[in-house]
mmCIF file of C-alpha atoms in Angstrom:
data_model
loop_
_atom_site.group_PDB
_atom_site.id
_atom_site.type_symbol
_atom_site.label_atom_id
_atom_site.label_comp_id
_atom_site.label_asym_id
_atom_site.label_seq_id
_atom_site.Cartn_x
_atom_site.Cartn_y
_atom_site.Cartn_z
ATOM 1 C CA MET A 1 -40.520 -4.114 -12.331
ATOM 2 C CA ILE A 2 -39.820 -2.200 -9.121
ATOM 3 C CA PRO A 3 -36.297 -0.819 -8.660
ATOM 4 C CA VAL A 4 -34.764 -1.292 -5.223
ATOM 5 C CA ILE A 5 -31.932 1.159 -4.628
ATOM 6 C CA LEU A 6 -29.464 0.242 -1.889
ATOM 7 C CA SER A 7 -28.137 3.485 -0.455
ATOM 8 C CA GLY A 8 -26.651 2.338 2.816
ATOM 9 C CA GLY A 9 -22.915 2.309 2.001
ATOM 10 C CA ASN A 10 -20.446 4.750 3.519
ATOM 11 C CA GLY A 11 -17.820 4.906 0.739
ATOM 12 C CA SER A 12 -14.939 4.899 3.232
ATOM 13 C CA ARG A 13 -12.282 4.305 0.554
ATOM 14 C CA LEU A 14 -13.048 7.725 -0.942
ATOM 15 C CA TRP A 15 -12.462 9.665 2.274
ATOM 16 C CA PRO A 16 -12.309 12.637 2.699
ATOM 17 C CA LEU A 17 -14.572 13.267 -0.314
ATOM 18 C CA SER A 18 -16.943 10.622 1.019
ATOM 19 C CA ARG A 19 -17.601 10.490 4.738
ATOM 20 C CA GLN A 20 -19.968 8.749 7.115
ATOM 21 C CA ALA A 21 -22.388 11.667 7.250
ATOM 22 C CA TYR A 22 -22.254 12.249 3.473
ATOM 23 C CA PRO A 23 -21.138 9.092 1.632
ATOM 24 C CA LYS A 24 -20.240 8.787 -2.035
ATOM 25 C CA GLN A 25 -23.713 7.954 -3.360
ATOM 26 C CA PHE A 26 -24.771 11.526 -2.578
ATOM 27 C CA LEU A 27 -21.802 13.116 -4.372
ATOM 28 C CA PRO A 28 -21.566 14.125 -8.066
ATOM 29 C CA LEU A 29 -18.380 12.132 -8.581
ATOM 30 C CA VAL A 30 -18.756 11.223 -12.247
ATOM 31 C CA GLY A 31 -21.361 13.590 -13.733
ATOM 32 C CA GLU A 32 -23.359 16.646 -12.754
ATOM 33 C CA GLN A 33 -25.809 14.610 -10.691
ATOM 34 C CA SER A 34 -25.099 12.566 -7.597
ATOM 35 C CA MET A 35 -24.505 8.844 -8.030
ATOM 36 C CA LEU A 36 -27.892 8.116 -6.438
ATOM 37 C CA GLN A 37 -29.595 10.426 -8.910
ATOM 38 C CA GLU A 38 -27.718 8.930 -11.864
ATOM 39 C CA THR A 39 -28.727 5.427 -10.742
ATOM 40 C CA LEU A 40 -32.397 6.461 -10.829
ATOM 41 C CA CYS A 41 -32.101 8.378 -14.106
ATOM 42 C CA ARG A 42 -30.625 5.411 -16.009
ATOM 43 C CA LEU A 43 -33.605 3.163 -15.234
ATOM 44 C CA PRO A 44 -35.669 2.066 -18.261
ATOM 45 C CA VAL A 45 -38.592 4.521 -18.302
ATOM 46 C CA ASP A 46 -41.167 2.148 -19.819
ATOM 47 C CA ASP A 47 -40.443 -0.793 -17.503
ATOM 48 C CA ALA A 48 -39.587 0.663 -14.097
ATOM 49 C CA GLU A 49 -42.148 1.665 -11.497
ATOM 50 C CA SER A 50 -41.485 4.029 -8.578
ATOM 51 C CA PRO A 51 -38.441 2.858 -6.603
ATOM 52 C CA VAL A 52 -37.970 1.555 -3.093
ATOM 53 C CA VAL A 53 -34.891 3.181 -1.561
ATOM 54 C CA VAL A 54 -33.167 1.511 1.393
ATOM 55 C CA ALA A 55 -31.074 4.014 3.328
ATOM 56 C CA ASN A 56 -29.535 4.727 6.689
ATOM 57 C CA ASP A 57 -31.792 6.660 9.024
ATOM 58 C CA GLU A 58 -29.205 9.446 9.317
ATOM 59 C CA HIS A 59 -29.348 10.073 5.560
ATOM 60 C CA ARG A 60 -33.144 10.258 5.221
ATOM 61 C CA PHE A 61 -33.391 13.960 4.397
ATOM 62 C CA ILE A 62 -30.510 13.824 1.894
ATOM 63 C CA VAL A 63 -32.252 10.953 0.077
ATOM 64 C CA LYS A 64 -35.579 12.767 0.050
ATOM 65 C CA GLU A 65 -34.061 16.022 -1.201
ATOM 66 C CA GLN A 66 -32.079 14.323 -3.968
ATOM 67 C CA LEU A 67 -35.130 12.396 -5.188
ATOM 68 C CA GLU A 68 -37.233 15.559 -5.196
ATOM 69 C CA ALA A 69 -34.526 17.414 -7.142
ATOM 70 C CA ILE A 70 -34.958 15.012 -10.086
ATOM 71 C CA GLY A 71 -38.737 14.676 -9.738
ATOM 72 C CA ARG A 72 -38.748 11.066 -8.517
ATOM 73 C CA GLN A 73 -41.487 9.976 -6.127
ATOM 74 C CA PRO A 74 -40.440 6.787 -4.320
ATOM 75 C CA LEU A 75 -42.743 3.912 -3.530
ATOM 76 C CA SER A 76 -41.062 3.792 -0.105
ATOM 77 C CA ILE A 77 -37.937 5.004 1.661
ATOM 78 C CA LEU A 78 -36.985 2.243 4.090
ATOM 79 C CA LEU A 79 -34.764 3.421 6.915
ATOM 80 C CA GLU A 80 -32.263 1.122 8.601
ATOM 81 C CA PRO A 81 -31.189 2.178 12.106
ATOM 82 C CA PHE A 82 -27.768 0.702 11.292
ATOM 83 C CA GLY A 83 -26.277 -1.408 8.507
ATOM 84 C CA ARG A 84 -26.691 -5.162 8.416
ATOM 85 C CA ASN A 85 -25.317 -5.740 4.900
ATOM 86 C CA THR A 86 -27.229 -6.473 1.697
ATOM 87 C CA ALA A 87 -29.164 -9.675 2.479
ATOM 88 C CA PRO A 88 -31.346 -8.016 5.149
ATOM 89 C CA ALA A 89 -31.665 -4.774 3.171
ATOM 90 C CA VAL A 90 -32.977 -6.637 0.130
ATOM 91 C CA ALA A 91 -35.215 -8.797 2.342
ATOM 92 C CA MET A 92 -36.977 -5.802 3.858
ATOM 93 C CA ALA A 93 -37.420 -4.254 0.417
ATOM 94 C CA ALA A 94 -38.802 -7.575 -0.873
ATOM 95 C CA ILE A 95 -41.324 -7.692 1.973
ATOM 96 C CA GLU A 96 -42.405 -4.133 1.131
ATOM 97 C CA VAL A 97 -42.655 -4.905 -2.602
ATOM 98 C CA ALA A 98 -44.524 -8.192 -2.044
ATOM 99 C CA ARG A 99 -47.148 -6.331 -0.003
ATOM 100 C CA LYS A 100 -47.824 -4.084 -2.981
ATOM 101 C CA ASP A 101 -47.633 -6.753 -5.672
ATOM 102 C CA PRO A 102 -46.616 -10.371 -4.930
ATOM 103 C CA LYS A 103 -45.830 -10.959 -8.626
ATOM 104 C CA ALA A 104 -43.565 -7.927 -9.031
ATOM 105 C CA ILE A 105 -39.934 -8.385 -9.920
ATOM 106 C CA MET A 106 -37.253 -6.349 -8.189
ATOM 107 C CA LEU A 107 -34.277 -4.738 -9.883
ATOM 108 C CA VAL A 108 -31.739 -4.395 -7.062
ATOM 109 C CA LEU A 109 -29.101 -1.725 -7.680
ATOM 110 C CA PRO A 110 -26.458 -0.202 -5.415
ATOM 111 C CA ALA A 111 -26.778 3.584 -5.428
ATOM 112 C CA ASP A 112 -23.047 4.197 -5.904
ATOM 113 C CA HIS A 113 -22.104 2.532 -9.185
ATOM 114 C CA ALA A 114 -21.108 4.266 -12.413
ATOM 115 C CA ILE A 115 -22.310 2.986 -15.800
ATOM 116 C CA GLU A 116 -21.041 4.607 -18.979
ATOM 117 C CA ASN A 117 -23.268 2.861 -21.555
ATOM 118 C CA VAL A 118 -26.855 3.267 -20.346
ATOM 119 C CA GLU A 119 -28.331 1.548 -23.416
ATOM 120 C CA ALA A 120 -26.238 -1.583 -22.810
ATOM 121 C CA PHE A 121 -27.332 -1.565 -19.165
ATOM 122 C CA GLN A 122 -31.003 -1.322 -20.141
ATOM 123 C CA ARG A 123 -30.614 -4.123 -22.719
ATOM 124 C CA ALA A 124 -29.142 -6.400 -20.064
ATOM 125 C CA VAL A 125 -32.025 -5.603 -17.698
ATOM 126 C CA ALA A 126 -34.546 -6.400 -20.442
ATOM 127 C CA GLN A 127 -32.680 -9.628 -21.203
ATOM 128 C CA GLY A 128 -32.909 -10.736 -17.579
ATOM 129 C CA GLN A 129 -36.625 -10.138 -17.114
ATOM 130 C CA GLU A 130 -37.805 -13.365 -18.728
ATOM 131 C CA ALA A 131 -35.554 -15.457 -16.482
ATOM 132 C CA ALA A 132 -36.707 -13.513 -13.417
ATOM 133 C CA ARG A 133 -40.381 -13.951 -14.285
ATOM 134 C CA SER A 134 -39.742 -17.691 -14.651
ATOM 135 C CA GLY A 135 -38.419 -17.888 -11.096
ATOM 136 C CA GLY A 136 -34.710 -17.389 -11.721
ATOM 137 C CA LEU A 137 -32.519 -15.248 -9.504
ATOM 138 C CA VAL A 138 -30.634 -13.098 -11.980
ATOM 139 C CA LEU A 139 -27.333 -11.426 -11.303
ATOM 140 C CA PHE A 140 -25.542 -9.219 -13.787
ATOM 141 C CA GLY A 141 -22.007 -10.277 -14.631
ATOM 142 C CA ILE A 142 -19.653 -7.614 -15.915
ATOM 143 C CA THR A 143 -17.542 -8.603 -18.906
ATOM 144 C CA PRO A 144 -13.999 -8.295 -17.488
ATOM 145 C CA THR A 145 -11.570 -5.924 -19.186
ATOM 146 C CA ARG A 146 -8.480 -6.682 -17.084
ATOM 147 C CA PRO A 147 -7.276 -9.271 -14.534
ATOM 148 C CA GLU A 148 -8.923 -7.470 -11.618
ATOM 149 C CA THR A 149 -8.180 -8.741 -8.108
ATOM 150 C CA GLY A 150 -10.672 -6.502 -6.318
ATOM 151 C CA TYR A 151 -13.881 -8.212 -7.502
ATOM 152 C CA GLY A 152 -15.424 -11.617 -7.044
ATOM 153 C CA TYR A 153 -15.965 -13.629 -10.235
ATOM 154 C CA ILE A 154 -18.868 -15.713 -11.558
ATOM 155 C CA ALA A 155 -18.404 -18.748 -13.758
ATOM 156 C CA ALA A 156 -21.199 -19.046 -16.314
ATOM 157 C CA GLY A 157 -22.459 -22.435 -17.436
ATOM 158 C CA GLN A 158 -23.205 -23.356 -21.013
ATOM 159 C CA SER A 159 -26.374 -22.186 -22.715
ATOM 160 C CA GLY A 160 -27.816 -22.734 -26.150
ATOM 161 C CA GLU A 161 -29.430 -19.311 -26.096
ATOM 162 C CA ALA A 162 -28.297 -16.272 -28.049
ATOM 163 C CA PRO A 163 -25.346 -14.195 -26.813
ATOM 164 C CA GLY A 164 -26.372 -12.017 -23.875
ATOM 165 C CA ALA A 165 -29.057 -14.433 -22.681
ATOM 166 C CA ALA A 166 -29.201 -15.588 -19.076
ATOM 167 C CA ARG A 167 -26.887 -18.520 -18.357
ATOM 168 C CA PRO A 168 -26.801 -20.756 -15.288
ATOM 169 C CA VAL A 169 -24.192 -19.877 -12.681
ATOM 170 C CA SER A 170 -21.826 -22.797 -12.241
ATOM 171 C CA ARG A 171 -19.813 -21.349 -9.372
ATOM 172 C CA PHE A 172 -18.719 -18.254 -7.504
ATOM 173 C CA ILE A 173 -15.048 -17.387 -7.107
ATOM 174 C CA GLU A 174 -13.705 -15.222 -4.293
ATOM 175 C CA LYS A 175 -11.461 -12.278 -5.138
ATOM 176 C CA PRO A 176 -8.482 -13.959 -6.843
ATOM 177 C CA ASP A 177 -4.809 -13.155 -6.752
ATOM 178 C CA ALA A 178 -3.220 -11.610 -9.857
ATOM 179 C CA GLU A 179 -2.142 -14.924 -11.381
ATOM 180 C CA LYS A 180 -5.573 -16.514 -11.003
ATOM 181 C CA ALA A 181 -7.325 -13.377 -12.268
ATOM 182 C CA ALA A 182 -5.192 -13.457 -15.414
ATOM 183 C CA ALA A 183 -6.049 -17.134 -15.931
ATOM 184 C CA LEU A 184 -9.794 -16.451 -15.568
ATOM 185 C CA LEU A 185 -9.611 -13.608 -18.069
ATOM 186 C CA SER A 186 -7.705 -15.795 -20.538
ATOM 187 C CA ALA A 187 -10.101 -18.744 -20.164
ATOM 188 C CA GLY A 188 -13.260 -16.726 -20.859
ATOM 189 C CA GLY A 189 -16.734 -17.441 -19.499
ATOM 190 C CA TYR A 190 -16.022 -15.595 -16.244
ATOM 191 C CA TYR A 191 -17.601 -12.332 -15.166
ATOM 192 C CA TRP A 192 -17.172 -9.813 -12.390
ATOM 193 C CA ASN A 193 -19.902 -9.965 -9.779
ATOM 194 C CA SER A 194 -21.554 -6.543 -10.086
ATOM 195 C CA GLY A 195 -23.816 -6.702 -7.026
ATOM 196 C CA MET A 196 -26.858 -5.947 -9.228
ATOM 197 C CA PHE A 197 -29.772 -8.412 -9.226
ATOM 198 C CA LEU A 198 -33.195 -9.081 -10.714
ATOM 199 C CA PHE A 199 -35.802 -11.480 -9.287
ATOM 200 C CA LYS A 200 -39.336 -11.793 -8.007
ATOM 201 C CA ALA A 201 -39.706 -10.473 -4.487
ATOM 202 C CA SER A 202 -41.491 -13.684 -3.512
ATOM 203 C CA ARG A 203 -38.684 -15.887 -4.902
ATOM 204 C CA TYR A 204 -36.001 -14.051 -2.994
ATOM 205 C CA LEU A 205 -37.957 -14.386 0.235
ATOM 206 C CA GLU A 206 -38.543 -18.104 -0.410
ATOM 207 C CA GLU A 207 -34.843 -18.759 -0.923
ATOM 208 C CA LEU A 208 -33.790 -16.581 2.004
ATOM 209 C CA ASN A 209 -36.219 -18.419 4.271
ATOM 210 C CA ALA A 210 -34.861 -21.750 3.016
ATOM 211 C CA PHE A 211 -31.171 -20.946 3.510
ATOM 212 C CA ARG A 212 -31.117 -18.256 6.206
ATOM 213 C CA PRO A 213 -34.358 -18.392 8.198
ATOM 214 C CA ASP A 214 -32.652 -16.394 10.952
ATOM 215 C CA ILE A 215 -32.287 -13.389 8.621
ATOM 216 C CA TYR A 216 -35.771 -13.906 7.196
ATOM 217 C CA ASP A 217 -37.421 -14.039 10.624
ATOM 218 C CA ALA A 218 -35.585 -10.978 11.931
ATOM 219 C CA CYS A 219 -36.489 -8.914 8.855
ATOM 220 C CA GLU A 220 -40.098 -10.114 8.909
ATOM 221 C CA LYS A 221 -40.439 -9.024 12.533
ATOM 222 C CA ALA A 222 -38.681 -5.703 11.922
ATOM 223 C CA MET A 223 -41.116 -4.949 9.083
ATOM 224 C CA GLN A 224 -44.163 -6.080 11.062
ATOM 225 C CA LEU A 225 -43.260 -3.584 13.787
ATOM 226 C CA GLN A 226 -42.422 -0.783 11.365
ATOM 227 C CA ASN A 227 -43.312 2.821 12.050
ATOM 228 C CA ASN A 228 -44.430 5.098 9.207
ATOM 229 C CA ASP A 229 -42.966 8.569 9.702
ATOM 230 C CA MET A 230 -44.201 10.991 7.029
ATOM 231 C CA ASP A 231 -42.443 9.854 3.830
ATOM 232 C CA PHE A 232 -40.307 7.267 5.608
ATOM 233 C CA VAL A 233 -40.728 3.689 6.791
ATOM 234 C CA ARG A 234 -38.715 3.033 9.951
ATOM 235 C CA VAL A 235 -38.060 -0.628 10.666
ATOM 236 C CA ASP A 236 -38.145 -1.723 14.294
ATOM 237 C CA LYS A 237 -34.730 -1.117 15.832
ATOM 238 C CA ALA A 238 -34.869 -3.831 18.513
ATOM 239 C CA ALA A 239 -35.946 -6.526 16.042
ATOM 240 C CA PHE A 240 -33.446 -5.439 13.392
ATOM 241 C CA GLU A 241 -30.604 -5.414 15.915
ATOM 242 C CA LEU A 242 -30.992 -9.202 16.208
ATOM 243 C CA CYS A 243 -30.585 -9.664 12.436
ATOM 244 C CA PRO A 244 -27.275 -11.252 11.324
ATOM 245 C CA ASP A 245 -24.942 -9.183 9.154
ATOM 246 C CA GLU A 246 -24.662 -11.003 5.810
ATOM 247 C CA SER A 247 -24.362 -10.262 2.114
ATOM 248 C CA ILE A 248 -26.936 -11.397 -0.424
ATOM 249 C CA ASP A 249 -24.208 -13.403 -2.165
ATOM 250 C CA TYR A 250 -23.389 -15.575 0.838
ATOM 251 C CA ALA A 251 -26.949 -15.786 2.169
ATOM 252 C CA VAL A 252 -28.779 -16.652 -1.061
ATOM 253 C CA MET A 253 -26.997 -16.428 -4.401
ATOM 254 C CA GLU A 254 -24.239 -18.942 -3.580
ATOM 255 C CA GLN A 255 -26.802 -21.348 -2.071
ATOM 256 C CA THR A 256 -29.672 -21.369 -4.541
ATOM 257 C CA ASN A 257 -29.947 -23.687 -7.543
ATOM 258 C CA ASP A 258 -31.750 -21.014 -9.546
ATOM 259 C CA ALA A 259 -28.989 -18.409 -9.935
ATOM 260 C CA VAL A 260 -28.414 -17.253 -13.500
ATOM 261 C CA VAL A 261 -26.073 -14.617 -14.887
ATOM 262 C CA VAL A 262 -26.780 -12.072 -17.622
ATOM 263 C CA PRO A 263 -23.564 -10.689 -19.157
ATOM 264 C CA MET A 264 -23.251 -6.913 -19.192
ATOM 265 C CA ASP A 265 -20.661 -4.850 -21.046
ATOM 266 C CA ALA A 266 -21.686 -1.309 -20.157
ATOM 267 C CA GLY A 267 -18.617 0.511 -18.855
ATOM 268 C CA TRP A 268 -19.435 -0.416 -15.250
ATOM 269 C CA SER A 269 -17.468 0.601 -12.169
ATOM 270 C CA ASP A 270 -18.225 0.461 -8.461
ATOM 271 C CA VAL A 271 -15.967 3.529 -8.007
ATOM 272 C CA GLY A 272 -14.472 1.777 -5.019
ATOM 273 C CA GLY A 273 -11.494 4.097 -4.501
ATOM 274 C CA PHE A 274 -9.551 6.990 -5.982
ATOM 275 C CA SER A 275 -7.893 4.825 -8.645
ATOM 276 C CA ALA A 276 -11.342 3.692 -9.827
ATOM 277 C CA LEU A 277 -12.590 7.296 -9.779
ATOM 278 C CA TRP A 278 -9.633 8.269 -11.960
ATOM 279 C CA GLU A 279 -10.473 5.485 -14.429
ATOM 280 C CA VAL A 280 -14.051 6.722 -14.974
ATOM 281 C CA SER A 281 -13.074 10.408 -15.148
ATOM 282 C CA ALA A 282 -12.043 12.440 -18.181
ATOM 283 C CA GLN A 283 -8.251 12.758 -18.342
ATOM 284 C CA ASP A 284 -5.961 15.283 -20.025
ATOM 285 C CA GLU A 285 -2.972 14.525 -22.251
ATOM 286 C CA ASN A 286 -0.861 13.868 -19.146
ATOM 287 C CA GLY A 287 -3.310 11.373 -17.693
ATOM 288 C CA ASN A 288 -4.557 13.742 -14.990
ATOM 289 C CA ALA A 289 -8.217 14.031 -14.022
ATOM 290 C CA PHE A 290 -9.551 17.258 -12.534
ATOM 291 C CA LYS A 291 -12.886 18.149 -10.960
#
């Protein structure tokens, strides 16, 4: 299992803490380590190989320094000249992983999420591996704790397996209004879309080529014309500039027939703004959080 860490976000909702030149994944917002470092340190030691990190070219030295600080040697650091959303980022990582090992599965994780219960996270990852090895495209659904309107939801189909096992995705639901969010929470069987995935590199590329050959072709060309620069892999700027901007959800996960969801109840947050940062921070008797 090869982790793929997506470190291209700019964390604009946490400005001025997070800024374009130094976004939130490089900040120690929740613990002593940066969010990128915490993402790497919570990986299951026995299962995870060296990671592939996808980052913006302007952040290359920050990424390298933060990996070195925790003793992590990456398989590759792929540099995007500019952001084109998650579908192309994951595609280029999948091409890189498939070159090393066509049978490898990829654990795709944003670099800027907080997870309180690491053991529960690792159990969910272990639970999803069998489905991924069988050709499924696994996404991790967060057990909702409130009628949240800021996340997309996933409806899980029925399964005869044990609790926590992968279940087929029956449909995706866009960010709901408050009334609909409350109804989904009350009905049960709905999960927040975490943006974390697990699948074979080859399966992702097959499905991307089937549903969005324009993205596949642009990424394939950008990787063919790559330039290795010391510890970094620079994708071809001219080829990548022609790549459409699209999320992995729209490009693949909402199109494929092989999407499955593994429930996760691990104290997850995407720390998307100051209210979310407050929620995951220690608070005093007056409900104030200080750092």
